[in-house]
Short mmCIF file of C-alpha atoms and ligand atoms in Angstrom, two decimals:
data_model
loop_
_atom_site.label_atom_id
_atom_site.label_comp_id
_atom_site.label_asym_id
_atom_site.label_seq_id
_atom_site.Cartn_x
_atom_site.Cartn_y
_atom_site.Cartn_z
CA UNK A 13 -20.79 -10.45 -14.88
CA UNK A 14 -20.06 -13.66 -12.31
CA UNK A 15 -20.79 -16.79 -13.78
CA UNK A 16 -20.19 -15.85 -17.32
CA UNK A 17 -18.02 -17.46 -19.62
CA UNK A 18 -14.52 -17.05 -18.93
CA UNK A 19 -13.32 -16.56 -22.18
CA UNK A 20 -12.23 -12.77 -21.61
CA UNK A 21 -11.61 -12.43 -25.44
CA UNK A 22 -15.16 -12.58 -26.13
CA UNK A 23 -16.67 -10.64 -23.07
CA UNK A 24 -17.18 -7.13 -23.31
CA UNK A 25 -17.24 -5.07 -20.17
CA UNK A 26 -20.35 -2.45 -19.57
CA UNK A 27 -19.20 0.80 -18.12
CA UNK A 28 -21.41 0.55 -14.96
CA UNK A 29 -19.87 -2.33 -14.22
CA UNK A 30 -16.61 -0.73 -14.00
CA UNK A 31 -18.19 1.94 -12.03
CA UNK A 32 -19.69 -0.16 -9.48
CA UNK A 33 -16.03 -2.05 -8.67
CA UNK A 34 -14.69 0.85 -8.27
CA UNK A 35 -17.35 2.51 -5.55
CA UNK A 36 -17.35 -0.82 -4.47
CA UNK A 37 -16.79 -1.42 -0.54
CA UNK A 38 -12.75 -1.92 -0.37
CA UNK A 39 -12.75 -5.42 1.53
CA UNK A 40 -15.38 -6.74 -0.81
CA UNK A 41 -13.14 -5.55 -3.98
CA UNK A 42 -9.73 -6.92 -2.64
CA UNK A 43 -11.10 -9.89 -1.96
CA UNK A 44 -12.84 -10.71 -5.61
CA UNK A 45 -9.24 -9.38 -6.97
CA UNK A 46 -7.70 -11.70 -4.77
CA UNK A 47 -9.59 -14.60 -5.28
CA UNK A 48 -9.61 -14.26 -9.26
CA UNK A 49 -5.82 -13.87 -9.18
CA UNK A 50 -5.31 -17.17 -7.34
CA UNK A 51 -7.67 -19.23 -9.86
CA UNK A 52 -5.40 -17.88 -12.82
CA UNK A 53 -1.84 -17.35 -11.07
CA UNK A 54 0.55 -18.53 -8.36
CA UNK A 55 -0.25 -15.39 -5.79
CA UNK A 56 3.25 -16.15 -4.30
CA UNK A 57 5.08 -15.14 -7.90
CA UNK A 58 5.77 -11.79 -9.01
CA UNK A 59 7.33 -11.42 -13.01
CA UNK A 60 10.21 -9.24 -12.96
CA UNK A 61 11.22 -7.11 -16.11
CA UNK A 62 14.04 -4.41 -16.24
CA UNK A 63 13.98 -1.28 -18.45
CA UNK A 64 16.87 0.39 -20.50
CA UNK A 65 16.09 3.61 -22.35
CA UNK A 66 18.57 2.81 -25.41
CA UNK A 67 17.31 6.40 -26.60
CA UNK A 68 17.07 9.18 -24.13
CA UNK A 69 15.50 12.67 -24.70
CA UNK A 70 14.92 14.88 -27.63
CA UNK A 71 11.36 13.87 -28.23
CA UNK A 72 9.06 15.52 -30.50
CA UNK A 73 5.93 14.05 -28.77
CA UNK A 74 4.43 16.77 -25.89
CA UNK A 75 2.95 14.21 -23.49
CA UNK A 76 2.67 16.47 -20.70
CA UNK A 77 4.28 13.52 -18.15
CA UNK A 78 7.78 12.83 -19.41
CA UNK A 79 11.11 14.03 -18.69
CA UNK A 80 11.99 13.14 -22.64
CA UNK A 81 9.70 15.76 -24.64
CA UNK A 82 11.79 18.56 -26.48
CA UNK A 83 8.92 20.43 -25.73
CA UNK A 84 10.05 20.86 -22.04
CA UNK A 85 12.65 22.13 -20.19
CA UNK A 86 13.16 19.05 -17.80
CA UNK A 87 17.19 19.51 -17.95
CA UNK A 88 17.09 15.94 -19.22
CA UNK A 89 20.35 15.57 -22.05
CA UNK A 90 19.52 13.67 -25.14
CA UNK A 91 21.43 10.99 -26.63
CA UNK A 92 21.68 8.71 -29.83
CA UNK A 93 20.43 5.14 -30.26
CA UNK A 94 22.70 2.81 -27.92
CA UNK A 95 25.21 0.36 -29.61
CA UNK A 96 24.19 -2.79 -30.08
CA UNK A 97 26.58 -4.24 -27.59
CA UNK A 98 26.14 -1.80 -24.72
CA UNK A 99 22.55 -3.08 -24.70
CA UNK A 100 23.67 -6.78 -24.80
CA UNK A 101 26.03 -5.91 -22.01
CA UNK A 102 22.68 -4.43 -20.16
CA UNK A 103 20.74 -7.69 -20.13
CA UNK A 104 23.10 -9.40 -18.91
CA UNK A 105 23.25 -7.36 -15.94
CA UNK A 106 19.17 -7.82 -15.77
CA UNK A 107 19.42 -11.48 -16.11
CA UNK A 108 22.18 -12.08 -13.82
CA UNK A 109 19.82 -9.74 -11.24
CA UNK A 110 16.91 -11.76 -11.78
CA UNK A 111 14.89 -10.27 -14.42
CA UNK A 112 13.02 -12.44 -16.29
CA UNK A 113 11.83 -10.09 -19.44
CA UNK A 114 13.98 -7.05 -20.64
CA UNK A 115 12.29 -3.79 -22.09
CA UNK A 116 13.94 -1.39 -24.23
CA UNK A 117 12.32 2.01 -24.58
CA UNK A 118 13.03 4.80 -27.18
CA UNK A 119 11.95 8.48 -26.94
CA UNK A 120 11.09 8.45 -30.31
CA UNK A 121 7.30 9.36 -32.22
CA UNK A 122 8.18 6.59 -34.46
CA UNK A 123 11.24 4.48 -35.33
CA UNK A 124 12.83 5.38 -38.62
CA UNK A 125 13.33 2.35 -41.27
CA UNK A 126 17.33 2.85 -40.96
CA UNK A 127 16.97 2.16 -37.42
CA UNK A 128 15.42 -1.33 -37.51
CA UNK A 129 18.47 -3.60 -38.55
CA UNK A 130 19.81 -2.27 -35.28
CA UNK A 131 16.75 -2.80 -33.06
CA UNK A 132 15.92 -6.03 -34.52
CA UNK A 133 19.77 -6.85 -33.95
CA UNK A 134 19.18 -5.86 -30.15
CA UNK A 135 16.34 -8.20 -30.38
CA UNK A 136 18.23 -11.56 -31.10
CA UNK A 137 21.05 -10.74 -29.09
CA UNK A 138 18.63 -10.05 -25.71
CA UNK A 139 16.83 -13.63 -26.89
CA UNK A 140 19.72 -15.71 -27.17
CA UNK A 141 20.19 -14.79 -23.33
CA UNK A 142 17.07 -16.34 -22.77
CA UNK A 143 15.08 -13.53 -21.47
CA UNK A 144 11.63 -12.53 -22.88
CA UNK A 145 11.54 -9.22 -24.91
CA UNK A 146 9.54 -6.19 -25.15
CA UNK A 147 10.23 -3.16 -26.66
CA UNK A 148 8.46 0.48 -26.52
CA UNK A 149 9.38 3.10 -29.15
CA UNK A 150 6.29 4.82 -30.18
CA UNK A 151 4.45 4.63 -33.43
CA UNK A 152 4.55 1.67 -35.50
CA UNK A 153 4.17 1.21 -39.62
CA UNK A 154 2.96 -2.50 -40.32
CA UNK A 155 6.40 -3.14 -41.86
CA UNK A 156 8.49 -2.14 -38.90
CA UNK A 157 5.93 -4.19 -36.46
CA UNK A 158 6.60 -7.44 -38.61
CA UNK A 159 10.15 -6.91 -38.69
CA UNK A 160 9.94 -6.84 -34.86
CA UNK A 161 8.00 -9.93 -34.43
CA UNK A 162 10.21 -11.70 -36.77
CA UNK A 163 13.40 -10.64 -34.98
CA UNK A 164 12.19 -12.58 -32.19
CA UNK A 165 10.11 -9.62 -30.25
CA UNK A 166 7.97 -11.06 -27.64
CA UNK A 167 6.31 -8.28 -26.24
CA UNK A 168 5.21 -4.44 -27.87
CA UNK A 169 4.40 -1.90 -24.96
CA UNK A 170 2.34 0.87 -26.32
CA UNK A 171 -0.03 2.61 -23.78
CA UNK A 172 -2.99 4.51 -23.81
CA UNK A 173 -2.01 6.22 -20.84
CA UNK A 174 -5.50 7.50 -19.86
CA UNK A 175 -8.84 7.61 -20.85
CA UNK A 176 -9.68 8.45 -24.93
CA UNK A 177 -11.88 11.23 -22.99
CA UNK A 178 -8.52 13.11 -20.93
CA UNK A 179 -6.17 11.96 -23.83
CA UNK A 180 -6.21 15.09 -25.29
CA UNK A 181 -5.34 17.16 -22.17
CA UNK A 182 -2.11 15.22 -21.81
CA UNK A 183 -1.13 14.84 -25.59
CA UNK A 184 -1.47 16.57 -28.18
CA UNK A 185 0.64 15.84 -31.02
CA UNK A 186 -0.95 12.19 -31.32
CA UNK A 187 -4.61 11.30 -30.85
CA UNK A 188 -6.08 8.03 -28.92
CA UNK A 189 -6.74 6.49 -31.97
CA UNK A 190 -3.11 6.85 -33.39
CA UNK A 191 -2.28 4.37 -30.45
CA UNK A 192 -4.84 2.01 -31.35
CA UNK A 193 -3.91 1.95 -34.77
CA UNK A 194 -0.24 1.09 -33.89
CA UNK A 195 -1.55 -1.67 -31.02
CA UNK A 196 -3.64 -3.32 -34.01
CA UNK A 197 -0.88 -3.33 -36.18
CA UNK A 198 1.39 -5.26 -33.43
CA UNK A 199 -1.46 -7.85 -32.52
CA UNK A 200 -1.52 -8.24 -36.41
CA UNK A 201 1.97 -9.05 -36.39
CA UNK A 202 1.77 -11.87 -33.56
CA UNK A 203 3.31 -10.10 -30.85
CA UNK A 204 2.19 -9.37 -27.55
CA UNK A 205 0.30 -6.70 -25.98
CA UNK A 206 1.93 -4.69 -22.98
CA UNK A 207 -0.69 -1.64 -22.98
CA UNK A 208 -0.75 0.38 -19.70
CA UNK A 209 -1.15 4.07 -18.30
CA UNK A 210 -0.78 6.30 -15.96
CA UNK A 211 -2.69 7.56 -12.74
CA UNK A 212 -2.08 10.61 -10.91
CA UNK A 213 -2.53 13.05 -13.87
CA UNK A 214 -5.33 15.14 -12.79
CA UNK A 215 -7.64 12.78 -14.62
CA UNK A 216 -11.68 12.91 -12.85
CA UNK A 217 -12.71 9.36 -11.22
CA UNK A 218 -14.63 8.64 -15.02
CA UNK A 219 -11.57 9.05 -16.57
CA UNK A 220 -9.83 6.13 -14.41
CA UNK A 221 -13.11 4.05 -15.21
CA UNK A 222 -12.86 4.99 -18.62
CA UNK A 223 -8.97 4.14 -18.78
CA UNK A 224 -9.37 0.43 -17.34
CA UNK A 225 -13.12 -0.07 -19.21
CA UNK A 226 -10.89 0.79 -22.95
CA UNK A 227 -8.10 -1.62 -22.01
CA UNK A 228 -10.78 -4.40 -20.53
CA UNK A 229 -12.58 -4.47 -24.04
CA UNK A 230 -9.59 -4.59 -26.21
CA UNK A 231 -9.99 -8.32 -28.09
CA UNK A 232 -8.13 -9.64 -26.29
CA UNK A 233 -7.14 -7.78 -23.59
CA UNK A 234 -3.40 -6.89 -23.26
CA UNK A 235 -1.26 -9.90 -22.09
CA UNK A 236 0.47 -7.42 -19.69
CA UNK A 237 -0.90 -4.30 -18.07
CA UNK A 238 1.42 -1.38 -16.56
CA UNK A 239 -0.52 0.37 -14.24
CA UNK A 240 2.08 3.87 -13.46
CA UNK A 241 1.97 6.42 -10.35
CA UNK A 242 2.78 9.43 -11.88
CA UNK A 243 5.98 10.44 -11.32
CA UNK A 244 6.17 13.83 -11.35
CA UNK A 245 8.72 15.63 -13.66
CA UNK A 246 9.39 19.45 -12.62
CA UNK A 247 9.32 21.46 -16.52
CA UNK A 248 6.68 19.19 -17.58
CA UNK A 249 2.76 20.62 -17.09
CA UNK A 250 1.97 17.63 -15.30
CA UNK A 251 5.36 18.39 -12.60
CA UNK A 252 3.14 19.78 -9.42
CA UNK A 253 0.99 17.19 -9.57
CA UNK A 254 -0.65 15.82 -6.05
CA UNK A 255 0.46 11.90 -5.78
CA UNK A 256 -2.94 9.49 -5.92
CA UNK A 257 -4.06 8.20 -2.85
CA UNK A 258 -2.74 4.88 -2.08
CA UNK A 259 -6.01 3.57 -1.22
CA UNK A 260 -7.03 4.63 -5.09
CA UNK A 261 -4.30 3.23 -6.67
CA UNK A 262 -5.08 -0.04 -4.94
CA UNK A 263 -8.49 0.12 -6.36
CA UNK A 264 -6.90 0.96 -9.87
CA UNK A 265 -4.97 -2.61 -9.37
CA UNK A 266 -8.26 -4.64 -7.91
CA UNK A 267 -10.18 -3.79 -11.11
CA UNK A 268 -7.87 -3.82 -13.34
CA UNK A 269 -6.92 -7.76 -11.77
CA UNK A 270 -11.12 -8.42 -12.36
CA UNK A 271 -11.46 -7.17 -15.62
CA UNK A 272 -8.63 -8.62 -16.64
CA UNK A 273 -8.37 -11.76 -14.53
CA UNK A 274 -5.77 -13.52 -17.38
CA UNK A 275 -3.03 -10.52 -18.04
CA UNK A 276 -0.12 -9.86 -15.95
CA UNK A 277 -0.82 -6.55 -13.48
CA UNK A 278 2.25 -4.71 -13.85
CA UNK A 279 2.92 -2.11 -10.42
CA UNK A 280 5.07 0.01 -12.70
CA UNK A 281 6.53 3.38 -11.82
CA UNK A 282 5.99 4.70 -8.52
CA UNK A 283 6.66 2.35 -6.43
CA UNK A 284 9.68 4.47 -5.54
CA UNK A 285 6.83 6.91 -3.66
CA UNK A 286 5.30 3.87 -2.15
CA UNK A 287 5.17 2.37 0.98
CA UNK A 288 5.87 -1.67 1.83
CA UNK A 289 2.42 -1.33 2.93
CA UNK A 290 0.88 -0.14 -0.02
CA UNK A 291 2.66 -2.62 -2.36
CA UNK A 292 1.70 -5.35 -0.08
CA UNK A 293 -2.10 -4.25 -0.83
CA UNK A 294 -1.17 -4.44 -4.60
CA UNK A 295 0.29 -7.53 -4.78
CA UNK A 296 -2.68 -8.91 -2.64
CA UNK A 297 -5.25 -7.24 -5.16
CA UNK A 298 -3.50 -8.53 -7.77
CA UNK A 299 -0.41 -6.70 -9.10
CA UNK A 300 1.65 -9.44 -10.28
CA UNK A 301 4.72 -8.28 -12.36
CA UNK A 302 6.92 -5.24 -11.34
CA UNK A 303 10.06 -3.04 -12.57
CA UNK A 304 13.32 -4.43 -11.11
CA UNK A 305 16.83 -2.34 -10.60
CA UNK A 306 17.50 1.41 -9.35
CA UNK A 307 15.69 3.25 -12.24
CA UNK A 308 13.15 2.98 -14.67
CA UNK A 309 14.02 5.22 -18.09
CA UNK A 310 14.77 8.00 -16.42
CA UNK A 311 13.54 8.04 -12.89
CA UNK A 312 14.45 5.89 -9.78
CA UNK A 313 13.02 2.92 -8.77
CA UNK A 314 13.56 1.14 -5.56
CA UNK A 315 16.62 -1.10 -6.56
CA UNK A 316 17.83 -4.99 -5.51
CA UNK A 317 18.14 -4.18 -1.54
CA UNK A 318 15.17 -2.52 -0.73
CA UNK A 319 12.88 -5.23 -2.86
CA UNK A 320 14.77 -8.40 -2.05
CA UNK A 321 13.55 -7.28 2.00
CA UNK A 322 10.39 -6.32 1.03
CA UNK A 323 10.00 -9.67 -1.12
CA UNK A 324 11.00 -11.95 1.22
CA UNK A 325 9.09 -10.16 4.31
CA UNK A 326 6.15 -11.14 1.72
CA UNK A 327 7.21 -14.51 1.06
CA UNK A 328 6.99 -13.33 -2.61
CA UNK A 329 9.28 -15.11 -5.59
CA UNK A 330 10.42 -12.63 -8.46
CA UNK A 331 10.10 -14.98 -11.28
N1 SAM B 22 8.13 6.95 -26.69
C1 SAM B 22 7.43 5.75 -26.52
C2 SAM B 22 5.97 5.95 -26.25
O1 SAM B 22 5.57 6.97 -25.75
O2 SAM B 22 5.21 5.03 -26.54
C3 SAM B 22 8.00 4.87 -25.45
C4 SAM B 22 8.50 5.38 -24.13
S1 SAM B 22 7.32 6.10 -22.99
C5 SAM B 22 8.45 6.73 -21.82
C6 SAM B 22 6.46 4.74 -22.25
C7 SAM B 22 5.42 5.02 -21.20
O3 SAM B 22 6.04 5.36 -19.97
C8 SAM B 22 4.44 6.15 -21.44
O4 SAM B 22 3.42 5.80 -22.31
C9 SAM B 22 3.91 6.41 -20.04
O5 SAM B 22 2.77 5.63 -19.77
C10 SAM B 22 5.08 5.98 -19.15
N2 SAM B 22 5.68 7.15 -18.49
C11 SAM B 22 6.47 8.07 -19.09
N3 SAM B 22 6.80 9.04 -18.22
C12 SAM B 22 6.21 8.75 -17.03
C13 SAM B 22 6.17 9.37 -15.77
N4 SAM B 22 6.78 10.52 -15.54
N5 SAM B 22 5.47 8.78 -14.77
C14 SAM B 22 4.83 7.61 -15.01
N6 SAM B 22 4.83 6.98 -16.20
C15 SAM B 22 5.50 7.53 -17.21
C1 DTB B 23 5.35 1.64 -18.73
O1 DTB B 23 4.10 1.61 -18.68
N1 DTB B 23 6.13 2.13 -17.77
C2 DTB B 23 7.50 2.09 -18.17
C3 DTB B 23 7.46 1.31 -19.49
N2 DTB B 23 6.07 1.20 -19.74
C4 DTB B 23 8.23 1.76 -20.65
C5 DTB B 23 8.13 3.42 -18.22
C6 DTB B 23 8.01 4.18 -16.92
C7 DTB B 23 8.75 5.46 -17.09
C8 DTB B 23 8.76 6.27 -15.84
C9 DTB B 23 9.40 7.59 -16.01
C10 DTB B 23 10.85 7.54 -16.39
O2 DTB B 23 11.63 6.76 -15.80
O3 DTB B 23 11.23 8.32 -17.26
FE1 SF4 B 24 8.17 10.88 -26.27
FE2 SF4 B 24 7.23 8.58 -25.26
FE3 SF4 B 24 7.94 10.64 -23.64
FE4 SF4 B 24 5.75 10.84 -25.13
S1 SF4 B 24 6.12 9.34 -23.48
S2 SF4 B 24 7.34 12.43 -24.89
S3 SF4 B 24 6.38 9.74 -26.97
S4 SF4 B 24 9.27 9.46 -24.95
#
């Protein structure tokens, strides 16, 4: 594919090309990550978003990953829809820390209609604070999406979480295409694309190429891509999981950063099981946004001490 025309919306990606990154010697692959994420972004800047689960537990989805499915015992406790001003107090905390975009996620299938004046409330008031932001709460209708946008919404995160070929071992109560249909309906409303998965699942080495080859050939490919380590929930099928091999995971980020040379890289959960080391090799391959603050939705994440060393041993700016 070198020399083509670098307008990624038009190119579409062949699966054997995926294939051959990823069997690709290591050294060769960093450095082709590396050297297409200088000629679209400052390597020494890192985007830093926070999460806030404004709706925790009780969901009727059964993706075999999460700690918020009803259909598990993960001894998580649900609760309602946070007030509006608890989430405003939130981001402010994020901002004053040094996020940049704040993303509010709801363990919901869908939202209902007599939710939205809320959310889109939450919306403006996170805006007016000047930070970007992004919201994740499942299954869209074209209404809700376009009441989103125009509350101001910059960002939808919806992912596909695997390969339309595993899907259907980790979910069942939704299909691959129900997420498509809700990511078309959020592109159709002007927002932008945060569409991600997971790795560490169980999924074969096709199903990783087949993950990163869907998201390459979306048109256009996501503006922001969370690539998650599993983090392992006990209850949940997916809880005894063995952690991916840091070396893989790396390789997830290099193609990902090649196929995508334009969209933000997003190291997203797991960095908690992570070494310095291993980020280091992510951010070099690419990885260019990350999770800030001590937890995620409802797991840790390393928190302001231990990145603010790690970032400066790196010479790194959290923008
Ligand atoms: N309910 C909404 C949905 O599924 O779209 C939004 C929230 S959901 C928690 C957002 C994403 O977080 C999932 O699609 C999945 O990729 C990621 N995620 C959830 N649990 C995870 C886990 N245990 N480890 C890694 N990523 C996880
Ligand atoms: C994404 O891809 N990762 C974030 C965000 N999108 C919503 C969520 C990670 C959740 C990790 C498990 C938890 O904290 O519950
Ligand atoms: Fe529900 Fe989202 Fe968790 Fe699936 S990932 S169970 S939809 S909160």
């Amino acid at each position: 594919m070198d020399g083509e025309d670098k307008s990624l919306s038009v190119k579409t990606w062949l699966r054997e090309d995926v294939e051959a990154l990823m069997a690709a010697p290591f050294a060769e692959l960093v450095f082709r990550a590396a050297e297409l994420h200088r000629e679209n972004f400052n390597p020494n800047e890192v985007q830093a978003s926070r999460l806030l689960s404004i709706k925790t537990g009780g969901c009727p989805e059964d993706c075999g990953y999460c700690s918020q499915s009803a259909k598990f015992d993960t001894g998580l406790a649900a609760s309602k829809l946070m007030d509006r001003d608890a989430v405003l107090a939130q981001a402010e905390r994020a901002k004053a820390e040094g996020a940049s975009r704040f993303c509010m996620g709801a363990a919901w299938r869908s939202p209902k209609d007599r939710d939205m004046d809320a959310l889109c409330g939450m919306v403006a008031d996170v805006k007016a604070l000047g930070l970007e932001t992004c919201m994740t709460l499942g299954m869209l209708s074209s209404d809700q999406a376009a009441q989103l946008s125009d509350a101001g919404l910059d960002y939808y995160n919806h992912n596909i979480d695997t390969s339309p070929e595993y899907y259907d071992k980790v979910i069942s109560t939704r299909t691959f295409e129900d997420r498509i249909d809700t990511l078309d309906k959020v592109r159709a409303a002007g927002m932008k694309v945060c569409c991600g998965g997971i790795v560490g699942m169980g999924e074969a080495p096709e199903d990783r190429v087949g993950f990163l080859l869907a998201l390459a050939n979306m048109t256009p490919p996501p503006e922001s891509v969370p690539i998650n380590a599993l983090m392992p929930i006990a209850g949940t099928p997916l809880g005894d999981s063995a952690p991916i091999d840091a070396i893989d995971f790396v390789r997830m980020v290099a193609v990902a950063r090649i196929l995508m040379p334009q969209s933000y890289v997003r190291l997203s959960a797991g960095r908690e099981h992570m070494s310095d080391e291993a980020q280091a090799l992510c951010f070099l391959a690419g990885a260019n946004s990350i999770f800030v603050g001590d937890e995620l939705l409802t797991t840790n994440n390393p928190g302001q001490v231990k990145d603010r060393a790690l970032f400066e041993a790196l010479g790194v700016r959290l923008v």
